[in-house]
PDB file of C-alpha atoms in Angstrom:
ATOM      1  CA  MET L   1       0.000   0.000   0.000  1.00 57.00           C
ATOM      2  CA  GLN L   2       2.908   2.360   0.641  1.00 55.00           C
ATOM      3  CA  ALA L   3       4.032   2.016  -2.961  1.00 59.00           C
ATOM      4  CA  ARG L   4       0.567   3.021  -4.181  1.00 63.00           C
ATOM      5  CA  PHE L   5      -0.461   5.631  -1.609  1.00 63.00           C
ATOM      6  CA  GLY L   6       2.817   6.700   0.001  1.00 64.00           C
ATOM      7  CA  THR L   7       3.462   7.056   3.673  1.00 65.00           C
ATOM      8  CA  GLY L   8       0.946   8.572   5.992  1.00 81.00           C
ATOM      9  CA  LYS L   9      -2.116   7.579   7.897  1.00 91.00           C
ATOM     10  CA  MET L  10      -4.472   5.092   6.212  1.00 93.00           C
ATOM     11  CA  LEU L  11      -7.982   4.683   7.549  1.00 95.00           C
ATOM     12  CA  ILE L  12      -9.597   1.258   7.616  1.00 95.00           C
ATOM     13  CA  PRO L  13     -13.237   2.377   7.717  1.00 97.00           C
ATOM     14  CA  ARG L  14     -16.042   0.876   9.730  1.00 96.00           C
ATOM     15  CA  PRO L  15     -18.842  -0.699   7.668  1.00 96.00           C
ATOM     16  CA  LEU L  16     -21.448   1.466   9.427  1.00 97.00           C
ATOM     17  CA  ASP L  17     -19.547   4.642   8.497  1.00 97.00           C
ATOM     18  CA  VAL L  18     -19.569   3.635   4.818  1.00 98.00           C
ATOM     19  CA  ASP L  19     -23.283   2.828   5.042  1.00 98.00           C
ATOM     20  CA  GLU L  20     -24.033   6.164   6.746  1.00 97.00           C
ATOM     21  CA  LEU L  21     -22.364   8.117   3.947  1.00 97.00           C
ATOM     22  CA  ILE L  22     -24.271   6.236   1.262  1.00 98.00           C
ATOM     23  CA  ARG L  23     -27.536   6.956   3.098  1.00 97.00           C
ATOM     24  CA  ARG L  24     -26.798  10.695   2.777  1.00 96.00           C
ATOM     25  CA  VAL L  25     -26.864  10.613  -1.031  1.00 97.00           C
ATOM     26  CA  PRO L  26     -30.166  12.180  -2.125  1.00 97.00           C
ATOM     27  CA  LYS L  27     -32.480  10.776  -4.768  1.00 97.00           C
ATOM     28  CA  ALA L  28     -31.298  11.433  -8.343  1.00 96.00           C
ATOM     29  CA  ARG L  29     -27.755  12.146  -7.141  1.00 98.00           C
ATOM     30  CA  LEU L  30     -24.685   9.935  -7.309  1.00 98.00           C
ATOM     31  CA  VAL L  31     -21.489   9.360  -5.376  1.00 98.00           C
ATOM     32  CA  THR L  32     -18.262   7.670  -6.397  1.00 98.00           C
ATOM     33  CA  VAL L  33     -16.349   5.217  -4.272  1.00 97.00           C
ATOM     34  CA  LEU L  34     -13.463   7.699  -4.422  1.00 96.00           C
ATOM     35  CA  GLN L  35     -15.677  10.419  -2.927  1.00 97.00           C
ATOM     36  CA  LEU L  36     -16.652   8.055  -0.120  1.00 98.00           C
ATOM     37  CA  ARG L  37     -12.997   7.278   0.577  1.00 97.00           C
ATOM     38  CA  GLU L  38     -11.998  10.954   0.542  1.00 96.00           C
ATOM     39  CA  GLU L  39     -14.789  11.947   2.934  1.00 97.00           C
ATOM     40  CA  LEU L  40     -14.036   9.079   5.309  1.00 97.00           C
ATOM     41  CA  ALA L  41     -10.355  10.079   5.369  1.00 96.00           C
ATOM     42  CA  ARG L  42     -11.249  13.739   5.934  1.00 95.00           C
ATOM     43  CA  ARG L  43     -13.519  12.906   8.866  1.00 95.00           C
ATOM     44  CA  SER L  44     -10.819  10.780  10.494  1.00 95.00           C
ATOM     45  CA  LYS L  45      -7.954  13.152   9.719  1.00 95.00           C
ATOM     46  CA  ALA L  46      -6.281  10.400   7.713  1.00 94.00           C
ATOM     47  CA  ASP L  47      -4.337  10.785   4.484  1.00 93.00           C
ATOM     48  CA  VAL L  48      -6.218   8.059   2.637  1.00 94.00           C
ATOM     49  CA  THR L  49      -8.908   5.423   3.164  1.00 95.00           C
ATOM     50  CA  CYS L  50      -8.227   1.804   2.267  1.00 94.00           C
ATOM     51  CA  PRO L  51      -9.764   1.149  -1.154  1.00 95.00           C
ATOM     52  CA  LEU L  52     -10.108  -2.590  -0.596  1.00 95.00           C
ATOM     53  CA  THR L  53     -12.097  -2.450   2.630  1.00 97.00           C
ATOM     54  CA  THR L  54     -14.171   0.490   1.393  1.00 97.00           C
ATOM     55  CA  GLY L  55     -15.196  -1.505  -1.678  1.00 97.00           C
ATOM     56  CA  ILE L  56     -16.035  -4.530   0.434  1.00 97.00           C
ATOM     57  CA  PHE L  57     -18.137  -2.432   2.806  1.00 98.00           C
ATOM     58  CA  VAL L  58     -20.016  -0.758  -0.059  1.00 98.00           C
ATOM     59  CA  ARG L  59     -20.976  -4.226  -1.277  1.00 98.00           C
ATOM     60  CA  ILE L  60     -21.960  -5.330   2.232  1.00 97.00           C
ATOM     61  CA  ALA L  61     -24.179  -2.225   2.517  1.00 98.00           C
ATOM     62  CA  ALA L  62     -25.811  -3.179  -0.796  1.00 98.00           C
ATOM     63  CA  GLU L  63     -26.452  -6.770   0.278  1.00 98.00           C
ATOM     64  CA  ALA L  64     -27.816  -5.635   3.662  1.00 97.00           C
ATOM     65  CA  ALA L  65     -30.115  -3.110   1.964  1.00 98.00           C
ATOM     66  CA  GLU L  66     -31.582  -5.824  -0.248  1.00 97.00           C
ATOM     67  CA  GLU L  67     -32.130  -8.058   2.791  1.00 97.00           C
ATOM     68  CA  GLU L  68     -33.972  -5.185   4.490  1.00 97.00           C
ATOM     69  CA  HIS L  69     -36.049  -4.621   1.357  1.00 97.00           C
ATOM     70  CA  ARG L  70     -37.045  -8.306   1.246  1.00 96.00           C
ATOM     71  CA  ALA L  71     -37.980  -8.068   4.936  1.00 97.00           C
ATOM     72  CA  GLY L  72     -40.422  -5.259   4.116  1.00 97.00           C
ATOM     73  CA  ARG L  73     -38.439  -2.156   5.083  1.00 96.00           C
ATOM     74  CA  LYS L  74     -39.428   0.864   3.026  1.00 93.00           C
ATOM     75  CA  THR L  75     -36.275   2.940   3.572  1.00 95.00           C
ATOM     76  CA  ILE L  76     -33.017   1.221   2.712  1.00 97.00           C
ATOM     77  CA  THR L  77     -29.477   2.333   1.948  1.00 98.00           C
ATOM     78  CA  PRO L  78     -29.540   3.645  -1.660  1.00 98.00           C
ATOM     79  CA  TYR L  79     -26.453   1.686  -2.714  1.00 98.00           C
ATOM     80  CA  TRP L  80     -27.418   1.908  -6.409  1.00 98.00           C
ATOM     81  CA  ARG L  81     -26.328   5.572  -6.313  1.00 98.00           C
ATOM     82  CA  VAL L  82     -22.687   4.506  -5.853  1.00 98.00           C
ATOM     83  CA  VAL L  83     -20.680   4.409  -9.093  1.00 98.00           C
ATOM     84  CA  THR L  84     -17.006   4.139  -9.994  1.00 96.00           C
ATOM     85  CA  HIS L  85     -14.839   7.210 -10.503  1.00 95.00           C
ATOM     86  CA  GLU L  86     -15.646   6.806 -14.229  1.00 95.00           C
ATOM     87  CA  GLY L  87     -19.395   6.690 -13.590  1.00 97.00           C
ATOM     88  CA  ARG L  88     -19.631   2.947 -14.273  1.00 96.00           C
ATOM     89  CA  LEU L  89     -22.171   0.640 -12.668  1.00 97.00           C
ATOM     90  CA  ASN L  90     -21.105  -2.117 -10.275  1.00 97.00           C
ATOM     91  CA  PRO L  91     -21.604  -5.689 -11.523  1.00 96.00           C
ATOM     92  CA  LYS L  92     -21.120  -7.009  -7.965  1.00 96.00           C
ATOM     93  CA  PHE L  93     -24.211  -5.255  -6.614  1.00 98.00           C
ATOM     94  CA  PRO L  94     -27.323  -7.378  -6.038  1.00 97.00           C
ATOM     95  CA  GLY L  95     -28.886  -8.104  -9.419  1.00 97.00           C
ATOM     96  CA  GLY L  96     -25.794  -6.838 -11.250  1.00 97.00           C
ATOM     97  CA  VAL L  97     -25.670  -3.841 -13.542  1.00 96.00           C
ATOM     98  CA  GLN L  98     -29.176  -4.558 -14.850  1.00 97.00           C
ATOM     99  CA  ALA L  99     -30.767  -4.029 -11.432  1.00 98.00           C
ATOM    100  CA  GLN L 100     -28.611  -1.000 -10.601  1.00 98.00           C
ATOM    101  CA  GLY L 101     -29.328   0.508 -14.011  1.00 98.00           C
ATOM    102  CA  LYS L 102     -33.074   0.033 -13.594  1.00 98.00           C
ATOM    103  CA  LYS L 103     -33.009   1.865 -10.241  1.00 98.00           C
ATOM    104  CA  LEU L 104     -30.900   4.705 -11.661  1.00 98.00           C
ATOM    105  CA  ILE L 105     -33.144   5.095 -14.721  1.00 98.00           C
ATOM    106  CA  ALA L 106     -36.147   5.273 -12.366  1.00 98.00           C
ATOM    107  CA  GLU L 107     -34.425   8.237 -10.683  1.00 97.00           C
ATOM    108  CA  GLY L 108     -33.967  10.030 -14.017  1.00 97.00           C
ATOM    109  CA  HIS L 109     -30.448   9.013 -15.050  1.00 98.00           C
ATOM    110  CA  LYS L 110     -29.512   7.898 -18.552  1.00 98.00           C
ATOM    111  CA  LEU L 111     -27.054   5.084 -19.208  1.00 97.00           C
ATOM    112  CA  GLU L 112     -24.510   4.690 -21.975  1.00 95.00           C
ATOM    113  CA  LYS L 113     -23.506   1.193 -23.008  1.00 90.00           C
ATOM    114  CA  THR L 114     -19.896   0.607 -23.877  1.00 83.00           C
ATOM    115  CA  SER L 115     -18.551  -1.502 -26.696  1.00 77.00           C
ATOM    116  CA  SER L 116     -15.585  -2.601 -24.604  1.00 81.00           C
ATOM    117  CA  GLY L 117     -17.597  -5.073 -22.565  1.00 85.00           C
ATOM    118  CA  LYS L 118     -17.232  -2.914 -19.464  1.00 91.00           C
ATOM    119  CA  PRO L 119     -20.258  -2.022 -17.342  1.00 95.00           C
ATOM    120  CA  PRO L 120     -22.481   0.833 -18.559  1.00 96.00           C
ATOM    121  CA  VAL L 121     -21.708   4.426 -17.609  1.00 97.00           C
ATOM    122  CA  VAL L 122     -24.173   6.970 -16.217  1.00 98.00           C
ATOM    123  CA  LYS L 123     -24.386   9.709 -18.853  1.00 97.00           C
ATOM    124  CA  ASP L 124     -23.052  13.023 -17.534  1.00 96.00           C
ATOM    125  CA  PHE L 125     -22.568  11.422 -14.114  1.00 96.00           C
ATOM    126  CA  ALA L 126     -20.266  14.206 -12.904  1.00 96.00           C
ATOM    127  CA  MET L 127     -23.190  16.655 -13.086  1.00 96.00           C
ATOM    128  CA  ALA L 128     -25.169  14.458 -10.665  1.00 97.00           C
ATOM    129  CA  LEU L 129     -22.490  13.966  -8.022  1.00 97.00           C
ATOM    130  CA  ALA L 130     -23.582  14.710  -4.458  1.00 97.00           C
ATOM    131  CA  LYS L 131     -21.528  16.813  -2.074  1.00 93.00           C
ATOM    132  CA  LEU L 132     -20.534  14.846   1.022  1.00 89.00           C
ATOM    133  CA  GLY L 133     -19.071  17.661   3.143  1.00 76.00           C
ATOM    134  CA  PRO L 134     -19.387  17.998   6.898  1.00 71.00           C
ATOM    135  CA  ARG L 135     -22.317  16.398   8.675  1.00 63.00           C
TER     136      ARG L 135
END
């Protein structure tokens, strides 16, 4: 990790902190995993947040949200609003990119398919990014 991120303080986030940030993303807005990592680091006065554990905890939040939905909860963590730094959908989310895309389209986003076989991209995703500043 030092070779990639240099020396300094690296935060290993708590799953509930990742979930709490995702819950703050309003309808029709998006957030990147990089934004989540930067905000978590800022809050903890760290130089960087571990990308591996952050990614794992985003997926755990998604799986937990779907379990809550199946149990009848109306308000769940809006994990489908999390995209890559390129605006791509996450094939590891419950239901894959098809399910995430359907939820994003329902919130007014448009998707662009790629010919490279990579997951679709949210069109003009940067315009829809949420601000995660101080609580």
